Short mmCIF file of N, CA and C in Angstrom, two decimals:
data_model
loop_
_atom_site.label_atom_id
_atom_site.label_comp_id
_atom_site.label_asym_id
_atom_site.label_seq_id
_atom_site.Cartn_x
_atom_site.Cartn_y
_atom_site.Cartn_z
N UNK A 967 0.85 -1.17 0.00
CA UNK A 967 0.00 0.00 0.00
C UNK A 967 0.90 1.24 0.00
N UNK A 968 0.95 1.96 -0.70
CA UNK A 968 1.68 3.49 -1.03
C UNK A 968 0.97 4.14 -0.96
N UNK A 969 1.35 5.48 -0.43
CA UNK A 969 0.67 6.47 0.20
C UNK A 969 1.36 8.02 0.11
N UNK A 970 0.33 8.81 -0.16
CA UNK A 970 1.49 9.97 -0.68
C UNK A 970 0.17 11.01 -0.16
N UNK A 971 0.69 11.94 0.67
CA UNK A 971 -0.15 13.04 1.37
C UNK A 971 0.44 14.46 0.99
N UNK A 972 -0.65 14.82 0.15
CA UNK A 972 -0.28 16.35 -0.43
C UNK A 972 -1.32 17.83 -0.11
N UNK A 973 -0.78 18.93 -0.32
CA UNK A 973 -1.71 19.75 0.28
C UNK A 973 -1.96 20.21 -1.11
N UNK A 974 -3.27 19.99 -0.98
CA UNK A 974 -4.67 20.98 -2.39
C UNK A 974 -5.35 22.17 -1.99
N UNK A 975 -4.16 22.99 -2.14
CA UNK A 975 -4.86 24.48 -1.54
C UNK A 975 -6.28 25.17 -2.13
N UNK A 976 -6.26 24.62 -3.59
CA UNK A 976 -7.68 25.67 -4.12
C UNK A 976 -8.67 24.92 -3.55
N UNK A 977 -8.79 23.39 -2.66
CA UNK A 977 -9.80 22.79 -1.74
C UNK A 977 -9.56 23.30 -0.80
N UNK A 978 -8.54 24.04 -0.05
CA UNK A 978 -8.43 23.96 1.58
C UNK A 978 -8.47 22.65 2.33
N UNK A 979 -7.70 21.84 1.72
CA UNK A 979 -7.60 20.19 2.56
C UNK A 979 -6.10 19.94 2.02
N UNK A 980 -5.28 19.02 2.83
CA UNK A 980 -4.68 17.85 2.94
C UNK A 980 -5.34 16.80 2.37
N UNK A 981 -4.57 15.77 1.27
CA UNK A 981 -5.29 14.54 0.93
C UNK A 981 -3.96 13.76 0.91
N UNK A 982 -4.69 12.66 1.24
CA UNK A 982 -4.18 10.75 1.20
C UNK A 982 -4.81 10.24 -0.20
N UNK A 983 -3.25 10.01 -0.79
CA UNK A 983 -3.82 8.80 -1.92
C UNK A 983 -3.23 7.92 -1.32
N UNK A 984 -3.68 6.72 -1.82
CA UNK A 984 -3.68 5.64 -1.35
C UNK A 984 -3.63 4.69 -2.54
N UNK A 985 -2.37 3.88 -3.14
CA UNK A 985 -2.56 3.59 -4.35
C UNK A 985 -3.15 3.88 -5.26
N UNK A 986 -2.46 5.80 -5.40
CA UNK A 986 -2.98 6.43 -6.62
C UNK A 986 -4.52 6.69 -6.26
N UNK A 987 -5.62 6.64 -5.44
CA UNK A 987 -6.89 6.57 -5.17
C UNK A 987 -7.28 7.67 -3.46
N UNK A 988 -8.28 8.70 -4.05
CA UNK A 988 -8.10 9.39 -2.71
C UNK A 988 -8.82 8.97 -1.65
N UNK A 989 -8.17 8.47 -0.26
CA UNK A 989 -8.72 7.77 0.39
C UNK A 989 -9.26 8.43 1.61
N UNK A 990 -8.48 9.64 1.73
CA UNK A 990 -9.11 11.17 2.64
C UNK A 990 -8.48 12.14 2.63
N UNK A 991 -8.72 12.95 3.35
CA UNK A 991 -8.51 14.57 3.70
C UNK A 991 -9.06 15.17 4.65
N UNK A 992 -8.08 16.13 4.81
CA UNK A 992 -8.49 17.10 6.22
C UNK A 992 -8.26 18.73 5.99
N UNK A 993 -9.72 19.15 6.22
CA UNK A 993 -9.72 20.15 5.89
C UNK A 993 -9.48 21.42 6.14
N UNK A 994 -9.05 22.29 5.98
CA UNK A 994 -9.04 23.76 6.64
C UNK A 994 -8.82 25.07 6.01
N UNK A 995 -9.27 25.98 7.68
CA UNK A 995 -9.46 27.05 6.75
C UNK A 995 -8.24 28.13 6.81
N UNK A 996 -7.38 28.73 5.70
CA UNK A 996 -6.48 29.71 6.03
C UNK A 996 -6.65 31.07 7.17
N UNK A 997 -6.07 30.86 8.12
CA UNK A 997 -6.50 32.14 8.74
C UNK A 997 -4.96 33.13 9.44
N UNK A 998 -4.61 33.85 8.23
CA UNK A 998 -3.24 34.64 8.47
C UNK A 998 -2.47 33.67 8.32
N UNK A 999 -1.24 33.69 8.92
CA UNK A 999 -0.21 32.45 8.90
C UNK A 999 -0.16 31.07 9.62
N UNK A 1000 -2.10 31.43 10.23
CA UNK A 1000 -2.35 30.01 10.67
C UNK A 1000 -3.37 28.92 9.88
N UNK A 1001 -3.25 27.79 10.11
CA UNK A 1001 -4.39 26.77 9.31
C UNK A 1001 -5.43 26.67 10.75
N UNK A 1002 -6.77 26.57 10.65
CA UNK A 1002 -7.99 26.11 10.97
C UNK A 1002 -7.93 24.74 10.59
N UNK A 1003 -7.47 23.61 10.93
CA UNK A 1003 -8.56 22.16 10.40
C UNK A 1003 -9.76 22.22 11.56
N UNK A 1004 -10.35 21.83 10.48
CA UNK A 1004 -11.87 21.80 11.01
C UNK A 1004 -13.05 20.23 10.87
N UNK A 1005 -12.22 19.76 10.02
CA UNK A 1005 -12.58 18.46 9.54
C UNK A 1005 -11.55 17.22 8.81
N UNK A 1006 -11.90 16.21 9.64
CA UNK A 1006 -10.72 14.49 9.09
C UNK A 1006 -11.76 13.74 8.52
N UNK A 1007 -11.87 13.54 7.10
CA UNK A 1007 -12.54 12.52 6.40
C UNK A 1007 -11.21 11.31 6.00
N UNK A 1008 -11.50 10.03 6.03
CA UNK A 1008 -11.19 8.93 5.34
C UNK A 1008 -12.23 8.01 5.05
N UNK A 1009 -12.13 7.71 3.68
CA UNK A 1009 -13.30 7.10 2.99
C UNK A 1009 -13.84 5.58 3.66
N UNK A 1010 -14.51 5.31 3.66
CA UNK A 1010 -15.05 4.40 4.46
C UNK A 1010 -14.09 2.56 4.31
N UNK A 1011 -14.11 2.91 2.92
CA UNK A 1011 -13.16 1.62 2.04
C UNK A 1011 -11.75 1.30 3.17
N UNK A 1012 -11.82 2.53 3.63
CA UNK A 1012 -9.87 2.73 4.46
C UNK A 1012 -10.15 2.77 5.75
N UNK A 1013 -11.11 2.85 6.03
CA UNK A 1013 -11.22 2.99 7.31
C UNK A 1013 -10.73 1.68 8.43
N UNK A 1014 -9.94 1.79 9.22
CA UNK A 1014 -9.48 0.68 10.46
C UNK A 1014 -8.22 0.55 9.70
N UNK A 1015 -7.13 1.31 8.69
CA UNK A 1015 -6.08 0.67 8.39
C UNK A 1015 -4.56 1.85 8.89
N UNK A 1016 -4.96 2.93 9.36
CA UNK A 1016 -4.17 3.45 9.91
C UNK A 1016 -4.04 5.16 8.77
N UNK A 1017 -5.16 5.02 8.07
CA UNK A 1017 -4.99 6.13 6.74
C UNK A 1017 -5.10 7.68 7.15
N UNK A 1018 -6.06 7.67 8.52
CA UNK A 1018 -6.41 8.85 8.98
C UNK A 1018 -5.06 9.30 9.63
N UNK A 1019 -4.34 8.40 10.58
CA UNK A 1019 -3.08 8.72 11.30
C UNK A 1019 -2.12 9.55 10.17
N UNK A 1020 -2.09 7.93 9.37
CA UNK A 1020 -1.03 8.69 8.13
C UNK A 1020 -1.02 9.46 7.55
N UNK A 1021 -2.03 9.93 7.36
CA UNK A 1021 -2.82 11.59 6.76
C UNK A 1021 -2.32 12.35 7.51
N UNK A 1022 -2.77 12.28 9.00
CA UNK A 1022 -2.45 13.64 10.09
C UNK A 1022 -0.84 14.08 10.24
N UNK A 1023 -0.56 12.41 10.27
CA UNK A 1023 0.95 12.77 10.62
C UNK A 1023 1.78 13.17 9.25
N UNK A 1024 1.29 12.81 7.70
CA UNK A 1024 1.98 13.43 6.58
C UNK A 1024 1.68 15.23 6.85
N UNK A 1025 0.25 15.48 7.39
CA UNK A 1025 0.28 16.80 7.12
C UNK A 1025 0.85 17.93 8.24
N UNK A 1026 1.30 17.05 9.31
CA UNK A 1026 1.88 17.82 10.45
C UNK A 1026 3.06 18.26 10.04
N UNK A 1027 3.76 17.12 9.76
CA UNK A 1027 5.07 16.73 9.09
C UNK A 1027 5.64 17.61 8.09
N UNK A 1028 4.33 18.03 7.16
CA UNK A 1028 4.84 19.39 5.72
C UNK A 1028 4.36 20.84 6.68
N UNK A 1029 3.83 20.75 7.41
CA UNK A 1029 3.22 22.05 7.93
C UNK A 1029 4.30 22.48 9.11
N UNK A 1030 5.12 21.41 9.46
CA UNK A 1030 6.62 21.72 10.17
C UNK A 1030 7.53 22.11 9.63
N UNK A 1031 7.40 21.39 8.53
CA UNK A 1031 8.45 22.08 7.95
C UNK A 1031 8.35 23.71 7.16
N UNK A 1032 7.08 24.03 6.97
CA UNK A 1032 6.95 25.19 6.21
C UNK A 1032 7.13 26.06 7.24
N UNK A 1033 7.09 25.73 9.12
CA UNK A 1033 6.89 26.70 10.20
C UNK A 1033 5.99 27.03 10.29
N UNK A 1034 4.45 26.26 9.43
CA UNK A 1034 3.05 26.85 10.37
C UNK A 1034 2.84 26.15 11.23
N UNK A 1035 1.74 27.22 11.70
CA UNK A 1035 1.02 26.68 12.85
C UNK A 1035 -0.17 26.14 12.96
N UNK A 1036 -0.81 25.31 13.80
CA UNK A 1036 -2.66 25.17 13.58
C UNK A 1036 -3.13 25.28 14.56
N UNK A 1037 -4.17 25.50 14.20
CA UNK A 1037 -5.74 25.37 15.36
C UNK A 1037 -6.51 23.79 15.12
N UNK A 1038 -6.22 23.12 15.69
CA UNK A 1038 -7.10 21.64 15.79
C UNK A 1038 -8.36 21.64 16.01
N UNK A 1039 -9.41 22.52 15.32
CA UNK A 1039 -10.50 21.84 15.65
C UNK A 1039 -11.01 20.93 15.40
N UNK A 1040 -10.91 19.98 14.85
CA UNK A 1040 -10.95 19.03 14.23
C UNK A 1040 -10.79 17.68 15.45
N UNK A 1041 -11.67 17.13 16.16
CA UNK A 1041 -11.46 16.53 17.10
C UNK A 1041 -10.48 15.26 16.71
N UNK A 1042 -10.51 14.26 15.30
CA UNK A 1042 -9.46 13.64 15.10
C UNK A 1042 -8.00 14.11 15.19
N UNK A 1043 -7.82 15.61 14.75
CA UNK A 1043 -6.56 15.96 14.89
C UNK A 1043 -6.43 16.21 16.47
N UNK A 1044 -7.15 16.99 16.87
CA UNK A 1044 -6.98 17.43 17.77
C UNK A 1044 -6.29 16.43 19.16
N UNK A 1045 -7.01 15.19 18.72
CA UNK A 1045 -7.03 13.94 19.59
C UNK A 1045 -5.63 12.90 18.99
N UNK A 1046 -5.46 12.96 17.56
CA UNK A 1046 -3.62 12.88 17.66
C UNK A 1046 -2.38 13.73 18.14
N UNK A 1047 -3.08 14.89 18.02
CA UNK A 1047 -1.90 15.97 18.71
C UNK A 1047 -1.90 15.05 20.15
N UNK A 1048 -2.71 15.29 20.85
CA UNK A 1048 -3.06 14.43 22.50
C UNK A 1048 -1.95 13.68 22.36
N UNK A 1049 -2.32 12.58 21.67
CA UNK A 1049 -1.32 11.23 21.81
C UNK A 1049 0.11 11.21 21.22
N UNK A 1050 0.40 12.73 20.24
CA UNK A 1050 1.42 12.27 20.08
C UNK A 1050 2.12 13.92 20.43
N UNK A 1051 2.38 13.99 21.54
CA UNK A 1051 2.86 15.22 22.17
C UNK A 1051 3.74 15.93 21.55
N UNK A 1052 4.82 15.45 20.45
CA UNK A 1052 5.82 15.97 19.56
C UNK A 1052 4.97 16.75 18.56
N UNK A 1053 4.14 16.91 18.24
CA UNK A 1053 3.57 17.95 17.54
C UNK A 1053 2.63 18.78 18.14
N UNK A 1054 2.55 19.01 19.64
CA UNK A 1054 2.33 20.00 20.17
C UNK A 1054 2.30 21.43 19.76
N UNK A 1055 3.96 21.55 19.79
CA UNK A 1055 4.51 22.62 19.37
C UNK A 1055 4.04 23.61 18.52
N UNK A 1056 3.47 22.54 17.32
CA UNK A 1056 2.34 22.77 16.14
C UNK A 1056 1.36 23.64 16.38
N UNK A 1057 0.82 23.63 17.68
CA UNK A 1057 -0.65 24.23 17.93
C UNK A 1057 -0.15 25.87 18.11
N UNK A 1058 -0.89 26.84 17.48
CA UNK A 1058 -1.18 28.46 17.74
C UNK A 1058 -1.16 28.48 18.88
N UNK A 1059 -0.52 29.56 19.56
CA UNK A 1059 -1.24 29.95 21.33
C UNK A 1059 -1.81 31.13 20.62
N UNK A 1060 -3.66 30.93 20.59
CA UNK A 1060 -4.24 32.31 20.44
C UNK A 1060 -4.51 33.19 21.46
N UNK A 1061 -3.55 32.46 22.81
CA UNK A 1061 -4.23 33.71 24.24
C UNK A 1061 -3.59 35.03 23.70
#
């Protein structure tokens, strides 16, 4: 299974192909030099194989490296940031 997670800005999402086939995305909204996700879809076909993780963590991963930041609303993201404390850092402080 190959997997390649790219950002489709004129959607405002992150997507997972998944042998060439889009298997999800997570969406958000630009706000200044921060991202809003607001929503984690993976298609039902993928679901229980680890596609949503690999999604979150491809798009943490390019969004580190560019030096943004996010807002997790998105309770799937929000709830991998939780578990995986190294992308903390990631999150905006909007106080």
């Amino acid at each position: 299974m190959s997997t390649l997670v790219e950002d489709n800005p004129a959607k405002h999402r992150f997507e997972i192909l998944v042998d060439d086939a889009l298997a999800g995305f997570a969406a958000y909204l630009p706000r200044g030099e921060v991202l809003v996700f607001t929503h984690t879809e993976v298609d039902q076909s993928f679901q229980g194989k680890g596609v949503g993780s690999t999604l979150t963590r491809g798009t943490l991963d390019q969004l580190r490296a560019r030096g943004t930041k996010i807002v997790p609303q998105c309770p799937f993201m929000a709830a991998f940031i939780d578990k995986h404390p190294e992308y903390a850092d990631l999150v905006a402080d909007l106080t």
